[in-house]
Amino acid sequence: MPLRWKIAALAAATACLVALAVGVLVHVWTAMDVRDRAEMEATNTVYSAMDVYRRTGTLADGAELDPAELPTALRHPAGGERRVAYDGRVEGNLGPSVWGAQRVGGPGSPVLAVRINMSPQLHDLRRLDASVAVASLVSLAAALPLAVYGAGLVARRLRRVAETAARISAGDLDARTGTALGRSRGGDEVTDIAATVDLMADSLGRRLRVERQFTADVAHELRTPVGGLLAAADLLPPGETEDLLRARVRDLRGLVEDLLEISRLDAGAEAPVRARVPLASVVAEAVARTGLDVEVGITEPPDGPDAPAGESGEIVETDPRRLERIVGNLVINAHRHGRSPVRVTVEDRTVVVRDHGPGFPADLLLDGPRRFRTGAAERGSGHGLGLTIALGQARVLGAELRLENAPDGGAVATLRLPR
């Protein structure tokens, strides 16, 4: 249930409880007042009727002597004491009543009694209860839309904060909640949450900028000494030592180049140089450059009018160098951390790279590839920059790169180019 409806339901429940409490209090207070008034009237009527009876010997004001309906509690009043009692019996047109009684003389003399019918007052009480109920329903009907509207304002502001937090989580570190919420609305809890999200984004952005700058600085500083190492390796006499050193220096240079590429991607300094190229040919060339054993399956559409002379396949407008980089990294990653056979499939504008190894680990599928991830027993062990670069280059191309595991085992990387 959305928050606005929860708040509205809570407001409606609170209004119902308040209306019920007020209605009960009004009913109880009015009922007590009606009974007190009836008892007072019965006492005064007995006094008046007794005075008339003693002076004239006649019964006035509806008084009776020893009536059969007289409650038991009033049949034996002491001396000249006037007493009253409530009688809840309903007889004919007479509803609940209050009796007043007083003995006319000494012990054994008859009892003069007066009955005050409470039916009119109780009828008024029922009408009052109905009026309170109708007024409560009308108030609830008027208050509920206002509660929904007010709750909607709060929920809308919270939703904007959540959307901003989701954008920040997706990598948009420039997203802020201040403009969306409006600081002029006051310092309520929603504004406090929004301010906290903005502070978190500022802090996160500063830390990421420091880390990116550090990565770029380290890569730039290492580039020169690594080049010097590679040149020095050329001066070594041929042999196993020279081959081993040259291989390690080449690996180090590749790592430095990867770091430089990631720093450019992080800084948003990369821009694609687009050209119309046959997708199948670019993928086949990228696979061939890896020098690895890969099965390539290409589903080519019929030749179209846009196909270059002598070539067939889907023609896409993209940056072929970056596309080759993505495909090459995916193939190398599949060979390094998966198991054969590794297969690359091209269909329409989609490139799928699949291996038959243990698949991507759960945390990689959840959080994405992490740089400099270690752990030889896990898939993705090593410096972990290949998939990071592939994802970054895919974003530059405006393509979607999805990492998942096949139901029957193996990792699947799917690259979809935009139209």
XYZ file of C-alpha atoms in Angstrom:
419
model
C 0.000 0.000 0.000
C 1.435 3.432 -0.914
C 2.410 5.733 1.931
C -0.266 8.293 1.079
C -3.031 5.735 1.571
C -1.472 4.530 4.812
C -1.404 8.086 6.146
C -4.956 8.702 4.913
C -6.156 5.464 6.522
C -4.465 6.424 9.782
C -6.077 9.874 9.668
C -9.488 8.329 8.932
C -9.100 5.831 11.785
C -8.085 8.634 14.139
C -11.080 10.735 13.061
C -13.405 7.758 13.615
C -11.999 7.179 17.098
C -12.369 10.856 17.973
C -15.945 10.936 16.649
C -16.793 7.754 18.554
C -15.288 9.092 21.772
C -17.126 12.404 21.420
C -20.393 10.635 20.582
C -20.114 8.324 23.596
C -19.277 11.208 25.923
C -22.194 13.301 24.610
C -24.588 10.342 24.917
C -23.518 9.481 28.475
C -23.549 13.099 29.656
C -26.974 13.769 28.078
C -28.453 10.522 29.453
C -27.250 11.394 32.951
C -28.657 14.905 32.593
C -32.029 13.555 31.423
C -32.216 11.197 34.391
C -31.158 13.882 36.881
C -33.827 16.213 35.524
C -36.467 13.489 35.696
C -35.533 12.690 39.321
C -35.673 16.379 40.235
C -39.082 16.709 38.538
C -40.351 13.609 40.351
C -39.203 15.002 43.725
C -40.836 18.386 43.095
C -44.057 16.807 41.828
C -44.335 14.555 44.892
C -43.844 17.597 47.128
C -46.571 19.550 45.312
C -49.006 16.641 45.141
C -48.470 15.810 48.828
C -49.204 19.413 49.791
C -52.442 19.396 47.783
C -53.462 15.991 49.174
C -52.928 17.032 52.775
C -54.861 20.272 52.334
C -57.743 19.088 50.167
C -57.589 15.292 50.281
C -57.485 15.129 46.465
C -54.776 13.696 44.210
C -53.191 16.189 41.825
C -50.383 16.148 39.195
C -51.069 12.472 38.299
C -50.373 11.260 41.838
C -51.616 7.835 42.943
C -51.928 6.034 46.243
C -50.137 2.688 46.422
C -50.106 2.113 42.618
C -49.550 -1.487 41.548
C -46.659 -0.519 39.249
C -44.718 1.152 42.051
C -41.172 -0.267 42.238
C -40.476 -2.408 45.304
C -37.784 -0.015 46.529
C -40.418 2.715 47.045
C -43.197 0.710 48.707
C -41.984 1.288 52.237
C -40.494 4.792 52.529
C -39.584 5.856 56.065
C -41.734 8.554 57.675
C -42.059 11.668 55.573
C -38.990 10.930 53.458
C -39.365 11.586 49.745
C -37.609 8.994 47.615
C -37.141 8.465 43.862
C -36.259 5.375 41.821
C -35.645 4.578 38.143
C -37.955 2.103 36.457
C -36.746 0.767 33.111
C -39.904 -1.184 32.296
C -41.812 -0.336 29.108
C -45.584 -0.661 29.328
C -47.729 0.399 26.401
C -47.016 4.019 25.565
C -44.999 4.442 28.708
C -41.274 3.972 28.395
C -38.637 4.084 31.123
C -39.772 6.226 34.022
C -38.668 7.816 37.279
C -40.954 7.322 40.282
C -41.196 9.628 43.245
C -42.891 8.441 46.458
C -43.693 9.650 50.007
C -45.829 8.160 52.793
C -48.828 10.383 53.477
C -48.784 9.785 57.243
C -47.403 7.497 59.885
C -46.393 3.849 59.484
C -49.008 1.826 57.658
C -50.468 4.828 55.846
C -50.675 4.714 52.032
C -47.817 5.832 49.812
C -48.379 8.735 47.425
C -46.439 8.132 44.180
C -45.837 10.105 41.013
C -44.532 8.633 37.747
C -42.463 10.816 35.391
C -42.359 9.331 31.887
C -38.898 9.747 30.245
C -39.952 8.696 26.713
C -39.878 12.231 25.210
C -36.459 12.933 26.678
C -35.101 9.553 25.519
C -36.516 10.188 22.055
C -34.626 13.481 21.988
C -31.509 11.601 23.116
C -31.815 9.179 20.188
C -32.228 12.092 17.804
C -29.121 13.684 19.308
C -27.199 10.430 18.811
C -28.304 10.275 15.175
C -27.302 13.913 14.645
C -23.851 13.275 16.140
C -23.419 10.185 13.915
C -24.441 12.085 10.759
C -22.186 15.001 11.655
C -19.294 12.600 12.256
C -19.818 10.912 8.877
C -20.033 14.261 7.093
C -16.859 15.447 8.831
C -15.081 12.202 7.954
C -16.169 12.477 4.315
C -14.812 16.032 4.204
C -11.612 15.246 6.106
C -10.650 12.107 4.159
C -9.947 13.881 0.824
C -7.944 16.510 2.692
C -5.972 13.749 4.436
C -5.332 12.016 1.102
C -4.214 15.293 -0.463
C -1.927 16.173 2.445
C -0.504 12.669 2.561
C 0.030 12.856 -1.190
C 2.133 15.992 -0.789
C 4.356 14.257 1.760
C 4.528 11.044 -0.286
C 5.359 12.998 -3.437
C 8.252 14.746 -1.729
C 9.520 11.471 -0.282
C 9.223 9.876 -3.735
C 11.361 12.655 -5.202
C 13.963 12.060 -2.510
C 13.899 8.326 -3.306
C 14.222 9.021 -7.039
C 17.189 11.293 -6.382
C 18.820 8.662 -4.176
C 18.263 6.068 -6.929
C 19.914 8.382 -9.488
C 22.866 8.849 -7.150
C 23.068 5.074 -6.671
C 23.062 4.651 -10.465
C 26.058 6.953 -10.770
C 24.546 10.416 -11.273
C 26.520 12.178 -8.547
C 25.203 15.571 -9.655
C 21.613 14.683 -8.688
C 20.281 16.750 -5.778
C 16.953 16.968 -3.989
C 16.988 20.683 -3.135
C 15.506 21.940 -6.394
C 12.844 19.245 -6.507
C 11.637 19.790 -2.936
C 11.977 23.510 -2.544
C 13.773 24.738 0.543
C 11.051 27.300 1.230
C 8.645 24.632 2.476
C 10.112 24.643 5.933
C 12.418 22.534 7.995
C 10.294 19.414 8.387
C 11.499 15.821 8.482
C 11.276 15.372 4.701
C 13.502 18.399 4.195
C 15.946 16.965 6.723
C 16.045 13.675 4.797
C 16.562 15.550 1.538
C 19.388 17.590 3.033
C 21.004 14.401 4.336
C 20.800 12.799 0.885
C 22.398 15.893 -0.650
C 25.184 15.846 1.939
C 25.720 12.151 1.266
C 25.942 12.823 -2.472
C 28.405 15.679 -1.905
C 30.585 13.507 0.321
C 30.410 10.560 -2.066
C 31.223 12.776 -5.017
C 34.257 14.249 -3.266
C 35.562 10.811 -2.336
C 35.070 9.439 -5.838
C 36.758 12.454 -7.376
C 39.719 11.988 -5.033
C 39.927 8.284 -5.876
C 39.642 8.920 -9.614
C 42.268 11.620 -9.480
C 44.525 9.316 -7.497
C 44.052 6.539 -10.070
C 44.791 8.910 -12.926
C 47.854 10.349 -11.165
C 49.237 6.885 -10.380
C 48.711 5.739 -13.966
C 50.386 8.822 -15.397
C 53.311 8.557 -12.986
C 53.799 4.857 -13.783
C 53.626 5.295 -17.528
C 57.109 6.785 -17.863
C 59.007 4.279 -15.669
C 57.152 1.374 -17.280
C 58.182 2.648 -20.707
C 61.729 2.880 -19.420
C 61.562 -0.705 -18.136
C 60.346 -1.914 -21.503
C 63.180 -0.080 -23.273
C 65.686 -1.472 -20.784
C 64.380 -4.984 -21.393
C 65.391 -4.594 -25.032
C 69.017 -4.203 -23.896
C 69.080 -7.562 -22.110
C 70.719 -10.472 -23.900
C 68.246 -12.881 -25.453
C 67.205 -15.716 -23.214
C 64.611 -17.007 -20.778
C 65.216 -14.166 -18.325
C 64.729 -11.548 -21.011
C 61.489 -13.183 -22.199
C 60.111 -13.452 -18.662
C 60.985 -9.840 -17.823
C 59.567 -8.544 -21.096
C 56.292 -10.431 -20.481
C 55.964 -9.002 -16.982
C 56.717 -5.473 -18.182
C 54.125 -5.853 -20.952
C 51.563 -6.936 -18.333
C 52.455 -3.929 -16.203
C 52.152 -1.605 -19.179
C 48.742 -3.108 -20.003
C 47.617 -2.487 -16.439
C 48.779 1.131 -16.611
C 46.951 1.625 -19.914
C 43.814 0.119 -18.395
C 44.053 2.482 -15.442
C 44.457 5.461 -17.755
C 41.443 4.333 -19.787
C 39.324 3.932 -16.653
C 40.362 7.371 -15.404
C 39.249 8.898 -18.713
C 35.955 7.022 -18.579
C 35.368 8.127 -14.987
C 36.096 11.736 -15.896
C 33.637 11.625 -18.817
C 36.438 12.631 -21.178
C 35.689 9.889 -23.718
C 33.542 10.622 -26.773
C 32.719 8.123 -29.524
C 33.860 8.609 -33.103
C 30.981 7.039 -34.954
C 31.034 5.375 -38.335
C 28.689 3.085 -40.273
C 30.247 -0.370 -40.125
C 29.069 -3.991 -40.516
C 28.607 -5.337 -36.988
C 29.551 -8.915 -37.882
C 32.854 -7.862 -39.428
C 33.835 -5.706 -36.440
C 33.028 -8.525 -33.984
C 34.922 -11.089 -36.050
C 37.949 -8.782 -36.219
C 37.814 -8.193 -32.447
C 37.698 -11.943 -31.757
C 40.562 -12.579 -34.158
C 42.729 -9.965 -32.423
C 42.502 -11.877 -29.144
C 44.134 -14.937 -30.738
C 41.941 -17.198 -28.596
C 39.884 -20.222 -29.573
C 36.346 -18.888 -29.901
C 33.297 -20.178 -31.747
C 31.680 -17.337 -33.668
C 28.082 -17.629 -34.794
C 26.693 -14.831 -36.938
C 23.061 -14.603 -37.987
C 23.135 -12.163 -40.861
C 20.047 -10.469 -42.296
C 19.625 -10.313 -46.071
C 21.784 -7.778 -47.859
C 20.270 -4.346 -47.644
C 20.710 -1.192 -49.701
C 22.951 0.282 -46.970
C 25.444 -2.592 -47.017
C 28.867 -1.622 -48.385
C 29.947 -3.241 -51.621
C 31.222 -6.753 -51.057
C 29.953 -6.935 -47.461
C 26.747 -8.161 -45.862
C 25.283 -8.059 -42.389
C 23.700 -5.548 -40.033
C 25.089 -2.055 -40.582
C 25.419 -0.115 -37.343
C 26.523 3.399 -36.577
C 28.999 3.130 -33.723
C 32.621 3.599 -32.737
C 34.326 0.456 -34.100
C 37.424 0.868 -31.930
C 35.408 0.960 -28.728
C 33.200 -1.890 -29.918
C 36.296 -4.019 -30.566
C 37.566 -3.119 -27.105
C 34.324 -4.299 -25.459
C 34.128 -7.570 -27.378
C 37.839 -8.297 -26.865
C 37.594 -7.732 -23.106
C 34.534 -9.966 -22.839
C 36.216 -12.775 -24.785
C 39.450 -12.537 -22.748
C 37.449 -12.509 -19.509
C 35.473 -15.579 -20.624
C 38.673 -17.506 -21.434
C 40.506 -16.368 -18.312
C 37.787 -17.091 -15.772
C 35.408 -19.482 -17.520
C 35.779 -22.738 -19.416
C 35.621 -23.723 -23.050
C 33.811 -23.669 -25.310
C 33.536 -19.885 -25.527
C 30.987 -18.789 -28.093
C 30.267 -15.355 -29.580
C 26.886 -14.895 -31.238
C 25.894 -11.895 -33.364
C 22.264 -11.330 -34.232
C 20.680 -8.072 -35.340
C 22.339 -5.460 -33.069
C 23.100 -7.860 -30.227
C 26.413 -9.512 -29.381
C 26.400 -12.382 -26.866
C 29.590 -13.808 -25.317
C 29.110 -17.036 -23.389
C 31.412 -19.494 -21.661
C 30.709 -22.750 -19.818
C 32.517 -22.063 -16.553
C 31.176 -21.445 -13.034
C 29.405 -18.236 -14.060
C 29.564 -14.767 -12.598
C 29.586 -14.620 -8.777
C 26.420 -13.363 -7.098
C 27.999 -10.176 -5.735
C 29.260 -9.211 -9.207
C 25.756 -9.633 -10.651
C 24.338 -7.569 -7.790
C 26.883 -4.747 -7.506
C 28.768 -4.918 -10.805
C 32.480 -5.610 -11.333
C 34.898 -4.295 -8.725
C 38.339 -3.018 -9.555
C 41.400 -4.862 -8.278
C 39.297 -7.727 -7.054
C 41.385 -10.622 -5.770
C 40.748 -14.251 -4.855
C 42.101 -16.937 -7.092
C 39.281 -19.337 -6.298
C 36.650 -16.923 -7.582
C 35.650 -15.960 -11.034
C 36.851 -12.456 -11.702
C 40.110 -12.866 -9.800
C 42.943 -10.589 -10.939
C 42.897 -6.831 -11.238
C 39.286 -6.907 -12.447
C 39.531 -4.019 -14.908
C 38.392 -5.787 -18.076
C 34.686 -5.862 -17.256
C 34.877 -2.372 -15.746
C 36.299 -1.022 -19.000
C 33.716 -2.924 -21.052
C 30.865 -1.425 -19.038
C 32.381 2.060 -19.281
C 32.876 1.852 -23.039
C 29.322 0.505 -23.444
C 28.008 3.589 -21.668
C 30.047 5.813 -24.003
C 28.439 4.079 -26.981
C 24.968 4.333 -25.416
C 24.765 0.537 -25.463
C 23.476 -1.842 -22.804
C 25.836 -4.476 -21.391
C 24.079 -7.049 -19.226
C 25.902 -9.703 -17.205
C 24.034 -12.843 -16.156
C 24.383 -16.595 -15.731
C 22.873 -19.170 -18.056
C 20.334 -21.593 -16.526
C 22.497 -24.587 -17.511
C 25.734 -22.994 -16.262
C 28.233 -20.515 -17.614
C 28.505 -16.740 -17.767
C 26.610 -14.755 -20.391
C 27.478 -11.180 -21.386
C 24.947 -9.526 -23.700
C 25.781 -6.280 -25.545
C 22.864 -4.463 -27.217
C 23.727 -1.548 -29.466
C 21.246 1.313 -29.778
C 19.384 1.985 -32.969
